[in-house]
Every structure is written in structure tokens, then in C-alpha cells.
PDB file of C-alpha atoms and ligand atoms in Angstrom:
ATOM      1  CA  UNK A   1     226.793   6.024 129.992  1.00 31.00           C
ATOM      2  CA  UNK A   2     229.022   4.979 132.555  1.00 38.00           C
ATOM      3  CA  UNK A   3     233.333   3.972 132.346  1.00 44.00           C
ATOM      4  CA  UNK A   4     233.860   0.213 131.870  1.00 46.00           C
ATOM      5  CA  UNK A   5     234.314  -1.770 134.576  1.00 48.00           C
ATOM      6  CA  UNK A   6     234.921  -5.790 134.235  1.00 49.00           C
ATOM      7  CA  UNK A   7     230.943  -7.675 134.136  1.00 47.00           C
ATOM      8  CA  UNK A   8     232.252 -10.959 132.219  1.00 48.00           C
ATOM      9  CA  UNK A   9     234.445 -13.078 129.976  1.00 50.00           C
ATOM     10  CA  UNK A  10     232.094 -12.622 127.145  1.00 48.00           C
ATOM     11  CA  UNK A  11     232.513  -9.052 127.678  1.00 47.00           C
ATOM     12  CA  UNK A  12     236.589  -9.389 127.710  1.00 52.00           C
ATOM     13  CA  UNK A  13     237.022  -8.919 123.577  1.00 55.00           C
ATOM     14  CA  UNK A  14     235.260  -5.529 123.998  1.00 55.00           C
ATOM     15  CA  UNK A  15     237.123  -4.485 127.029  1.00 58.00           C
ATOM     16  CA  UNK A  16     240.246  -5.226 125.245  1.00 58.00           C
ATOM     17  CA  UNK A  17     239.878  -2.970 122.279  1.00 63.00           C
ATOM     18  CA  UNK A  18     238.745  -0.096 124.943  1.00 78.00           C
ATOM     19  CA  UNK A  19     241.482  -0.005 127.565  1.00 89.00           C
ATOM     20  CA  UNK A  20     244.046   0.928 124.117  1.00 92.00           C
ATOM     21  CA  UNK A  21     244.052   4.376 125.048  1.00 93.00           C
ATOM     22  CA  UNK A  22     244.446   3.576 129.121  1.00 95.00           C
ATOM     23  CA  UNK A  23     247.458   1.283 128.170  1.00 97.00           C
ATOM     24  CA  UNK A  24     248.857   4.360 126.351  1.00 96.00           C
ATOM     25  CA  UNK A  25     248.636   6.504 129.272  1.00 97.00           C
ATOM     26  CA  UNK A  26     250.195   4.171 131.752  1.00 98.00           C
ATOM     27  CA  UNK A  27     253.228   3.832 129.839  1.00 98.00           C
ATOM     28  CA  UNK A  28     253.312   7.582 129.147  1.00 98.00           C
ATOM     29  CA  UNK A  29     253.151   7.834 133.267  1.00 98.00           C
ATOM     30  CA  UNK A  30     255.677   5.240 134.295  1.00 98.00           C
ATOM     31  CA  UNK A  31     259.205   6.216 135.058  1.00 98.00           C
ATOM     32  CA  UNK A  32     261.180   3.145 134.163  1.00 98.00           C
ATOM     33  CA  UNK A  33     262.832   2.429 130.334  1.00 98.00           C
ATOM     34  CA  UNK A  34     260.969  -1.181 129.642  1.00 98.00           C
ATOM     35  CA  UNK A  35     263.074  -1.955 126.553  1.00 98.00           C
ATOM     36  CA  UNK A  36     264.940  -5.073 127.372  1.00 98.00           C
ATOM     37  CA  UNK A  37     263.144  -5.619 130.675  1.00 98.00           C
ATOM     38  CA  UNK A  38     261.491  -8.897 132.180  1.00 98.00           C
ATOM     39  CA  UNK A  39     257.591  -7.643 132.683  1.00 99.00           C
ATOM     40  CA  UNK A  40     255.093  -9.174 134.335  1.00 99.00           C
ATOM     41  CA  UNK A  41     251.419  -8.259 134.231  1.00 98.00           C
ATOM     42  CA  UNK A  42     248.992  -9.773 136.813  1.00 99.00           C
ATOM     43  CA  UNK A  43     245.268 -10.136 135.249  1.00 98.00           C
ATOM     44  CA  UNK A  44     246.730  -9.733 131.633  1.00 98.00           C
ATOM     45  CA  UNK A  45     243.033 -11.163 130.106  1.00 97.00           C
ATOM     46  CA  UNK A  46     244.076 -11.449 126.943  1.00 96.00           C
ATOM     47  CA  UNK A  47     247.428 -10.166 126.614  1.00 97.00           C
ATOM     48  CA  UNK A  48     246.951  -6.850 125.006  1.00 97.00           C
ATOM     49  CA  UNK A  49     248.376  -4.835 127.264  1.00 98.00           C
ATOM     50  CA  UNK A  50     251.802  -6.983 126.650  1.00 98.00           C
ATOM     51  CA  UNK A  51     251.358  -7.301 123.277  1.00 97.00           C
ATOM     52  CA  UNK A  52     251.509  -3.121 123.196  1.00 96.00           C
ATOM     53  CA  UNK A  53     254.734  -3.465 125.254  1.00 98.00           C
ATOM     54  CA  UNK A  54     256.181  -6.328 122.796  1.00 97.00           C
ATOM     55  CA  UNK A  55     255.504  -4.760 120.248  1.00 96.00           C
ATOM     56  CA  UNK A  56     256.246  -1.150 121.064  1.00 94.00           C
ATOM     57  CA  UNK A  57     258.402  -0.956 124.280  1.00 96.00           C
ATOM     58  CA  UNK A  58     261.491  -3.556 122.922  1.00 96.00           C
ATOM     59  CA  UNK A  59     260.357  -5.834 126.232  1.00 98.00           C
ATOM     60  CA  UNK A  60     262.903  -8.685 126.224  1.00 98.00           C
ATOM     61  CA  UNK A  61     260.098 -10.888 127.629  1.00 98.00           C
ATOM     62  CA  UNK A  62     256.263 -10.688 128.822  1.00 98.00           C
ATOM     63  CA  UNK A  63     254.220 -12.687 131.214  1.00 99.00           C
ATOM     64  CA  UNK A  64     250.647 -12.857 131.950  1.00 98.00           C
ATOM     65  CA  UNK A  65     248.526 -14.553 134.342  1.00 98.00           C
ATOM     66  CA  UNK A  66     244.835 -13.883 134.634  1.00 98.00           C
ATOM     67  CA  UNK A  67     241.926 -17.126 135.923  1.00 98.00           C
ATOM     68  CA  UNK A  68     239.970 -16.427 132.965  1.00 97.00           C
ATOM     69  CA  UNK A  69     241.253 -19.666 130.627  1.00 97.00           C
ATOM     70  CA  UNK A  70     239.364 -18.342 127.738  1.00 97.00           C
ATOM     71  CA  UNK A  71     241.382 -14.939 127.123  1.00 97.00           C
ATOM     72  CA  UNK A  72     244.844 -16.937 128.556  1.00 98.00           C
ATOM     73  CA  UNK A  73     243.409 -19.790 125.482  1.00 97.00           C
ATOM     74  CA  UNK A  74     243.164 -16.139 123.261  1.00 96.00           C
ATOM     75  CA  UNK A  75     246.185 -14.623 124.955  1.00 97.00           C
ATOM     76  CA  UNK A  76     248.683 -17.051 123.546  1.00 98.00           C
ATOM     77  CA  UNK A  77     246.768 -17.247 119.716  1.00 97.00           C
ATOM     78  CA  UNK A  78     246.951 -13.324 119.639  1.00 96.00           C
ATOM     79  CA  UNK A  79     250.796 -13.606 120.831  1.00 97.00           C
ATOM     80  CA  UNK A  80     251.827 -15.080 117.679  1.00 96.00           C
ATOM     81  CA  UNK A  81     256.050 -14.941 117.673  1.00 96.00           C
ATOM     82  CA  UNK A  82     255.983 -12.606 120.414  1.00 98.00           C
ATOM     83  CA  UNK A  83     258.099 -13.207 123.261  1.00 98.00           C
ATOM     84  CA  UNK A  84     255.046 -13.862 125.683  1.00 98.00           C
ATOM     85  CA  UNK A  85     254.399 -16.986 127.983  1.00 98.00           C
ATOM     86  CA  UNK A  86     250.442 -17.026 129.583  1.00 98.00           C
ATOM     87  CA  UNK A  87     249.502 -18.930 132.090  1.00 98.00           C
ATOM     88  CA  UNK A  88     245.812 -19.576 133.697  1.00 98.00           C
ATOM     89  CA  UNK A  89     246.240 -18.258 137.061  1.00 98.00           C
ATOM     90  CA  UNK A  90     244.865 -16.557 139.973  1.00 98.00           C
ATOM     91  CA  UNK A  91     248.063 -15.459 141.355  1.00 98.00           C
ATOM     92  CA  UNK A  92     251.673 -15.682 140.389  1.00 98.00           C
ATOM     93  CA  UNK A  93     252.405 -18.840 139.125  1.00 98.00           C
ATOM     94  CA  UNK A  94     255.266 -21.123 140.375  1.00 98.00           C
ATOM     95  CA  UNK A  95     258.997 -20.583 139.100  1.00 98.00           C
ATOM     96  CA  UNK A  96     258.166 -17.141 137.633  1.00 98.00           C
ATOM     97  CA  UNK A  97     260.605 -14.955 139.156  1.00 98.00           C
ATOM     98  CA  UNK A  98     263.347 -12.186 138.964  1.00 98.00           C
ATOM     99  CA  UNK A  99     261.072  -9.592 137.221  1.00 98.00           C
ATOM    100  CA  UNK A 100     261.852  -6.070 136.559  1.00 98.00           C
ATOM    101  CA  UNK A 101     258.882  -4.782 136.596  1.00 98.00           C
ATOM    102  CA  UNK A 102     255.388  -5.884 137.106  1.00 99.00           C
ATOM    103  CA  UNK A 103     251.969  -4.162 136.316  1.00 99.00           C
ATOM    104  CA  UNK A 104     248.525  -4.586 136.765  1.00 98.00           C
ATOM    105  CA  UNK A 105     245.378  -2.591 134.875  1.00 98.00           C
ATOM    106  CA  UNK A 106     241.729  -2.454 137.249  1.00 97.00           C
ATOM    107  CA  UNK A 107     242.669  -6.232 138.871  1.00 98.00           C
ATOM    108  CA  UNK A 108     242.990  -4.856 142.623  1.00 98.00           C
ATOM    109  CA  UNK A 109     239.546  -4.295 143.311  1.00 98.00           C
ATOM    110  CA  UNK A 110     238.739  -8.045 142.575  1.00 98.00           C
ATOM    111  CA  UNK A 111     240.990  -9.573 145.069  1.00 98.00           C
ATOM    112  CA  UNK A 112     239.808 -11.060 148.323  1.00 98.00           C
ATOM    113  CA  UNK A 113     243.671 -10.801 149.897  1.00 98.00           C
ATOM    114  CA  UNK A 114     245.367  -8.027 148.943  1.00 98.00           C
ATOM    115  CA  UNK A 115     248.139  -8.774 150.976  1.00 98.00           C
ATOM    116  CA  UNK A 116     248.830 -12.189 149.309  1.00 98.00           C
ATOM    117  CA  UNK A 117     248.534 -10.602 146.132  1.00 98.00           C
ATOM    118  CA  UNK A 118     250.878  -7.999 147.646  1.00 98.00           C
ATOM    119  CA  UNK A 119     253.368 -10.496 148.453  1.00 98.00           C
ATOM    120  CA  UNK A 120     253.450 -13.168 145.830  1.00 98.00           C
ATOM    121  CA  UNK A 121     254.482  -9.895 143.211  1.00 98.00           C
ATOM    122  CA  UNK A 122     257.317  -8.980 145.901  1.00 98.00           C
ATOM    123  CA  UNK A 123     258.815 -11.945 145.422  1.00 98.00           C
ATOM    124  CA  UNK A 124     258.180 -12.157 142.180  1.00 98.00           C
ATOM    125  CA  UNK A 125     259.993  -8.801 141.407  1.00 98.00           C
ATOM    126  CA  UNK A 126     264.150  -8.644 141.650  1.00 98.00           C
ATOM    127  CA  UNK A 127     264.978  -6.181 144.090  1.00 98.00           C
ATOM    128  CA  UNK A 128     264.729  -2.866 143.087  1.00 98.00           C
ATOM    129  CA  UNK A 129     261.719  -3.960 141.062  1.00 98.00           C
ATOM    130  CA  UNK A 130     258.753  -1.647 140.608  1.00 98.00           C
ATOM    131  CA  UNK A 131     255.155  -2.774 140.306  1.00 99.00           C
ATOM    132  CA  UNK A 132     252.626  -0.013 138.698  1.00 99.00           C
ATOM    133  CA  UNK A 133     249.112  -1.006 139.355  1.00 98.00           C
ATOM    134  CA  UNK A 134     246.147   1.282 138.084  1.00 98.00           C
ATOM    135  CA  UNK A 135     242.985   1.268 140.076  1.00 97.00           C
ATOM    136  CA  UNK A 136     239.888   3.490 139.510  1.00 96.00           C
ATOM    137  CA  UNK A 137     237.244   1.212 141.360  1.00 96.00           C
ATOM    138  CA  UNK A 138     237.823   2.418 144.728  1.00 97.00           C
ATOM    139  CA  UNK A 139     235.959   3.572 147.743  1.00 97.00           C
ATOM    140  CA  UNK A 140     237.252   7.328 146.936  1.00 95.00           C
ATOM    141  CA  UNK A 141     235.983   7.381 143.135  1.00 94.00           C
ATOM    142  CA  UNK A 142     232.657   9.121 142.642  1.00 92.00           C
ATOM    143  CA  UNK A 143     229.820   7.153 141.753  1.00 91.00           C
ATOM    144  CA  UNK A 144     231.647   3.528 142.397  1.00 94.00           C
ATOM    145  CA  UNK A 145     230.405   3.080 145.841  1.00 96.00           C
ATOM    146  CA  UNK A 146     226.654   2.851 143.800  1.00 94.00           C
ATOM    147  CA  UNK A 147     228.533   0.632 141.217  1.00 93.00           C
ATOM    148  CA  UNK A 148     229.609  -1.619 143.688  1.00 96.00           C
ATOM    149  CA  UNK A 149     226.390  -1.624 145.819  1.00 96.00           C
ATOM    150  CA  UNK A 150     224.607  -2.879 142.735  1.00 95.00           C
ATOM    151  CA  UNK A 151     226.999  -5.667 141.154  1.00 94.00           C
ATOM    152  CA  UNK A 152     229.324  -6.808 144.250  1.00 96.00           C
ATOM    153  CA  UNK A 153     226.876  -9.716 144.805  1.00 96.00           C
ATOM    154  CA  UNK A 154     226.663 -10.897 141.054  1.00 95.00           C
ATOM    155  CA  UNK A 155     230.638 -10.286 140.496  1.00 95.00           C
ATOM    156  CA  UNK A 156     231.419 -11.918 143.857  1.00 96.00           C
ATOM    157  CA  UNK A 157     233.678  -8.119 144.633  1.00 97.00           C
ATOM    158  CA  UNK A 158     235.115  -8.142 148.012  1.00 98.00           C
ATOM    159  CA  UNK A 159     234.207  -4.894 149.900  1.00 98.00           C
ATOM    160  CA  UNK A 160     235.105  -1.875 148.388  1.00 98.00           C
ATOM    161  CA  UNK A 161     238.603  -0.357 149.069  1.00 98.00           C
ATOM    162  CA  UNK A 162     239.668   3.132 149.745  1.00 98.00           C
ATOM    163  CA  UNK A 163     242.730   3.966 148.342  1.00 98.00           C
ATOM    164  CA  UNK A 164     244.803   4.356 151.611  1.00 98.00           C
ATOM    165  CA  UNK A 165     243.241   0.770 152.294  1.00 98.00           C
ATOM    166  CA  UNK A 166     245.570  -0.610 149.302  1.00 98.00           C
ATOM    167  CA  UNK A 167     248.205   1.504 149.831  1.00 98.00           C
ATOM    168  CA  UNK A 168     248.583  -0.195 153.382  1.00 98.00           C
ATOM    169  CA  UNK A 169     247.774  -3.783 152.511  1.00 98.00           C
ATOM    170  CA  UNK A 170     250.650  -3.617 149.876  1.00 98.00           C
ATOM    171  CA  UNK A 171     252.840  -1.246 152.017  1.00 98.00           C
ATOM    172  CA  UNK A 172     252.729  -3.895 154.411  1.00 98.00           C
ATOM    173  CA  UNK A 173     254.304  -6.882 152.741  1.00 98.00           C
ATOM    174  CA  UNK A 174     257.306  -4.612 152.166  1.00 98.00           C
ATOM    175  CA  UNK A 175     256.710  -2.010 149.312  1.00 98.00           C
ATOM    176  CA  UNK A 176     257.688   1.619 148.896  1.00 98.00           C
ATOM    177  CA  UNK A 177     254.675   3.255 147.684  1.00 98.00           C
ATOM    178  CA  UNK A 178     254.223   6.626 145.176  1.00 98.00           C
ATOM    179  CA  UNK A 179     251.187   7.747 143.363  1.00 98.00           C
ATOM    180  CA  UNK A 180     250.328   9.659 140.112  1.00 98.00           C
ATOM    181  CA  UNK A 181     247.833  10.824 138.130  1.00 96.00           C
ATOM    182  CA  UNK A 182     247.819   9.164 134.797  1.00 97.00           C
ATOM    183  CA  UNK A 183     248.953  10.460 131.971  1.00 97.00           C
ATOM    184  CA  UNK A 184     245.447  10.641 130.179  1.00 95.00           C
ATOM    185  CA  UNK A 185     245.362  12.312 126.842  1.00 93.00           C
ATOM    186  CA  UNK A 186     241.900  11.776 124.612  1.00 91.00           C
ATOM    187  CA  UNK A 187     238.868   9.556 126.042  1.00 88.00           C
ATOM    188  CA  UNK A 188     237.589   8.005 123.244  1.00 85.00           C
ATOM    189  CA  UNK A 189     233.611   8.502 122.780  1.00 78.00           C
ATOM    190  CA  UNK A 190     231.890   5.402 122.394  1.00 69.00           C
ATOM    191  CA  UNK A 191     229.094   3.325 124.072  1.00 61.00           C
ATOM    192  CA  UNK A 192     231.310   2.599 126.993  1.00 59.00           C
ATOM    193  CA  UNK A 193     233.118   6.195 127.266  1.00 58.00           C
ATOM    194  CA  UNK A 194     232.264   8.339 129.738  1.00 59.00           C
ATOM    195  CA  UNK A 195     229.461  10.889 130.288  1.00 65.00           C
ATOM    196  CA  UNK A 196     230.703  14.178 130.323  1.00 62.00           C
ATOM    197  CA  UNK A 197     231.770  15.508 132.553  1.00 65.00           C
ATOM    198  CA  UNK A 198     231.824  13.381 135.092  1.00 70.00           C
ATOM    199  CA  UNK A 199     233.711  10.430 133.157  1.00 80.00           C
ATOM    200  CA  UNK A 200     236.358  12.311 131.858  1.00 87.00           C
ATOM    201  CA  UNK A 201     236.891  13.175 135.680  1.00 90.00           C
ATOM    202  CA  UNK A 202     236.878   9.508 136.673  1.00 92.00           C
ATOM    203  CA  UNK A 203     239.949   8.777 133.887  1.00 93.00           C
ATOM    204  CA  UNK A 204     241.715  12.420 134.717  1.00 94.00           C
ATOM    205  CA  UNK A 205     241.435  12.632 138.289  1.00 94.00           C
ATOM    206  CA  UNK A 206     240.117   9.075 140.565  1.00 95.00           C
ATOM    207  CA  UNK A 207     241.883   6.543 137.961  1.00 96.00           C
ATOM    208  CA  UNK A 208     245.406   6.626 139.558  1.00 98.00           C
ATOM    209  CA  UNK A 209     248.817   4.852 139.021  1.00 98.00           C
ATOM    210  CA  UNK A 210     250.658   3.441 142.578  1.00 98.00           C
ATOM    211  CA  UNK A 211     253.857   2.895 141.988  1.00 98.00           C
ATOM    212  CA  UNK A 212     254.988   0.402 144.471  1.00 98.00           C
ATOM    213  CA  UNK A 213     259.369  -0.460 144.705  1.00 98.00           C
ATOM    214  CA  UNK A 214     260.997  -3.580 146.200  1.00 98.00           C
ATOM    215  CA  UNK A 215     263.669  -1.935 147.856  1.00 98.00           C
ATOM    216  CA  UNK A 216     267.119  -3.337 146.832  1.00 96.00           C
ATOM    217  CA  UNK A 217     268.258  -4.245 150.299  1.00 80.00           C
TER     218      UNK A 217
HETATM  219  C1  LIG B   1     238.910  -5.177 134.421  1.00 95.57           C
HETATM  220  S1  LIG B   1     239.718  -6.619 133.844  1.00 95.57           S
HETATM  221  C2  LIG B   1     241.271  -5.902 133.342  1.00 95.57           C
HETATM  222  C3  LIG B   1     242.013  -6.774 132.383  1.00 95.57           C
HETATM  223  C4  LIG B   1     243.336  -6.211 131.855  1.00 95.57           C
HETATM  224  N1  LIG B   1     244.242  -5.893 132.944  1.00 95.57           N
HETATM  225  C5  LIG B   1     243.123  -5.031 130.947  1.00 95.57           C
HETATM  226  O1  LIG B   1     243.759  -3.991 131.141  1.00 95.57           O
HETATM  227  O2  LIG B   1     242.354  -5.140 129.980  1.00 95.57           O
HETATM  228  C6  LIG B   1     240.111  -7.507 135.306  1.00 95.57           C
HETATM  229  C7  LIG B   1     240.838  -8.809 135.044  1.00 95.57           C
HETATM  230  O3  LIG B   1     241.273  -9.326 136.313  1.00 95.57           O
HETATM  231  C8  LIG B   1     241.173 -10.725 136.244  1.00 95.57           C
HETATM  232  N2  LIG B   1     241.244 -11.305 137.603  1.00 95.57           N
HETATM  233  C9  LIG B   1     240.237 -11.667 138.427  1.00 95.57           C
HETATM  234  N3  LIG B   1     240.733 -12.209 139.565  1.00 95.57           N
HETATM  235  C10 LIG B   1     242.101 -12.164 139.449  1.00 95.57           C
HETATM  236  C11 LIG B   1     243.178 -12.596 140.282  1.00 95.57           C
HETATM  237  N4  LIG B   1     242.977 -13.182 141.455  1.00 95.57           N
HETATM  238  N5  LIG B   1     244.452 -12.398 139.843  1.00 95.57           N
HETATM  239  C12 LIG B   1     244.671 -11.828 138.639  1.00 95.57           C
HETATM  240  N6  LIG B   1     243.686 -11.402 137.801  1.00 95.57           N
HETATM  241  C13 LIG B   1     242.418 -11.578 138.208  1.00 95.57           C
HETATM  242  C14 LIG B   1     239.877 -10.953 135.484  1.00 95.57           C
HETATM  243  O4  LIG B   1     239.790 -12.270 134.967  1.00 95.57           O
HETATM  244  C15 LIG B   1     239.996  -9.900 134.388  1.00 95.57           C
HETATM  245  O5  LIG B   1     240.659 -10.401 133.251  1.00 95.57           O
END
């Protein structure tokens, strides 16, 4: 048994109902108050992670991107009355602006151009804006370089980042960086949970939250 890593759409549902417990811990970790906030999250697949924050965090509104069309097609059904707007995407679409904060959940290790990435969510964010991305697929992680070797082809992954290898592509377009630990309470045991020890290692210590600030000026 192995921690879940994104194979597939058809695989998305499943994914969904897992990463509940990751979603927890990132907002236990982050050190902004999202009630009434504009949020963005970049690779949203179907929503959940928004729907959490509707739902539980008093967001005043949610977006989501993500270039899967069948969870955005999902996204929106699950949103019901929810203040959340989808859109098919692979990067920030057009006129979506002025957010307060901006996240993104295992979506940095698929991009070919970090920096673009990097830069459409700076100007996406208002200044002073704070984007928390979480990353555990990385170059640094124990037993991903082996993941990667074997699936890179078949997923179309660009080479495998280090973590300082983020940390400068997004750096460079502009952004403050911090990092933390996440806030990881119980790892739920299931087909895709982790072998022990070793997975509860990967979630505790190489799954990490960067914090990265638009400075105001
Ligand atoms: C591991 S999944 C994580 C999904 C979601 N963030 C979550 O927490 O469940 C990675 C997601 O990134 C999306 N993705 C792939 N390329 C992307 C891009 N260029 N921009 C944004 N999202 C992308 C995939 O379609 C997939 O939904």
C-alpha cells in the first residue's frame, strides 16, 4: 500500500472522498481567517475542497479551475446553492482577479511551467494575498523518485522537483515564501492509506504546506 497520488479522471470520485482528512489539516495549518474571503483554488477537481470551505469556513466566494471537464461538469452539480463558480481550465482563467487567498492541494508536481503557474496566481491574488500550496510528490519525499520513474511517461509528469526547485520558480515571479509542516491529525486506514510506517511519515513529515505572500507594495 502506497499514499494516493493522481493516475486518472476515473479515479477522481475516489480521490475526492480520501483527501477529507488532508483538507482538514491544511486549514488547521493556515494562518489567515477565510470567513468572508475571495478564495481561489487552482486544480479544484471536483470542488470538494471548496465545498469544505463554503460550507465550513463562511468563504464569501469560491473558485475553481482544474482541465479535467468531467469533475468541473461534477464540480458545479455537487455545488448546489453554494457560492462557487468552476471553470475548465489549465491555468487561471481570464477576468478572475483580486483574490485573497489562493490554494492548491498535490497540482504542482503536474505542471510543465512552474513559473507561469507562479505568475498567473500573483496576479490573480490582491496584494497582500497569500497562496498555500501542498506538495508531497517531490524530489525530497522518500520513495517518489521510484513513483515517478515508473508513471512519469504514462501521466505525461514533467521531471521531478525538489522542493527548493519550487520554492525558486515561484520565489521568482515575486513571492515571499514560508513553509510548514501540516497540521496532520489521524490517517485514515484504507486501501489507499499508507503503510506503516513509512506512510504516516510521508503525510507527517515530506507532505508540506508553502505559504507563498504577494507583498502589498
Ligand atoms: C492529485 S489531483 C488533486 C485534486 C484536488 N486539488 C484535491 O485536493 O483533491 C491533481 C489535480 O490537478 C489537476 N491539474 C492537472 N494539470 C493542471 C493544471 N495545469 N492546472 C491546474 N490543475 C491541474 C488534475 O486534473 C487533478 O484534478
Amino acid at each position: 500500500m502506497t499514499p494516493t497520488y493522481w493516475q486518472s479522471a476515473d479515479e477522481d470520485a475516489l480521490m475526492q472522498d480520501e483527501h477529507a482528512f488532508i483538507w482538514q489539516a491544511m486549514l488547521d495549518t493556515i494562518d489567515v481567517d477565510l470567513s468572508g474571503r475571495r478564495v481561489l483554488d487552482a486544480g479544484c477537481n471536483r470542488g470538494g475542497f471548496l465545498r469544505l470551505l463554503a460550507t465550513r469556513s463562511g468563504i464569501a466566494t469560491g473558485y475553481g479551475y482544474d482541465p479535467a471537464a468531467g469533475a468541473i461538469t461534477d464540480a458545479r452539480r455537487l455545488a448546489g446553492d453554494l457560492p462557487l463558480v468552476f471553470e475548465p481550465a489549465s491555468t487561471v482563467p481570464a477576468g478572475w482577479e483580486r483574490f485573497d487567498v489562493a490554494f492548491s492541494h498535490e497540482v504542482l508536481y503536474l505542471l510543465h511551467d512552474l513559473a507561469a503557474h507562479a505568475d498567473a496566481i500573483y496576479g490573480a491574488l490582491a496584494p497582500g494575498g497569500v497562496y498555500y500550496a501542498v506538495i508531497g510528490v517531490h524530489a525530497d519525499s522518500p520513495g517518489i523518485p521510484d513513483w515517478h520513474a515508473e508513471n512519469a511517461e504514462r501521466l505525461k509528469l514533467p521531471k521531478l522537483y525538489s522542493l527548493d526547485e519550487v520554492i525558486q520558480a515561484v520565489t521568482g515571479v515575486g513571492f515571499e515564501a514560508a513553509a510548514a509542516r501540516l497540521k496532520i491529525r489521524f490517517v485514515p486506514v484504507s486501501g489507499h492509506a499508507p503503510s506503516f510506517p513509512a506512510g504516516l511519515d510521508y503525510f507527517y513529515e515530506h507532505k508540506v504546506m508553502l505559504r507563498f505572500t504577494r507583498p502589498r507594495r
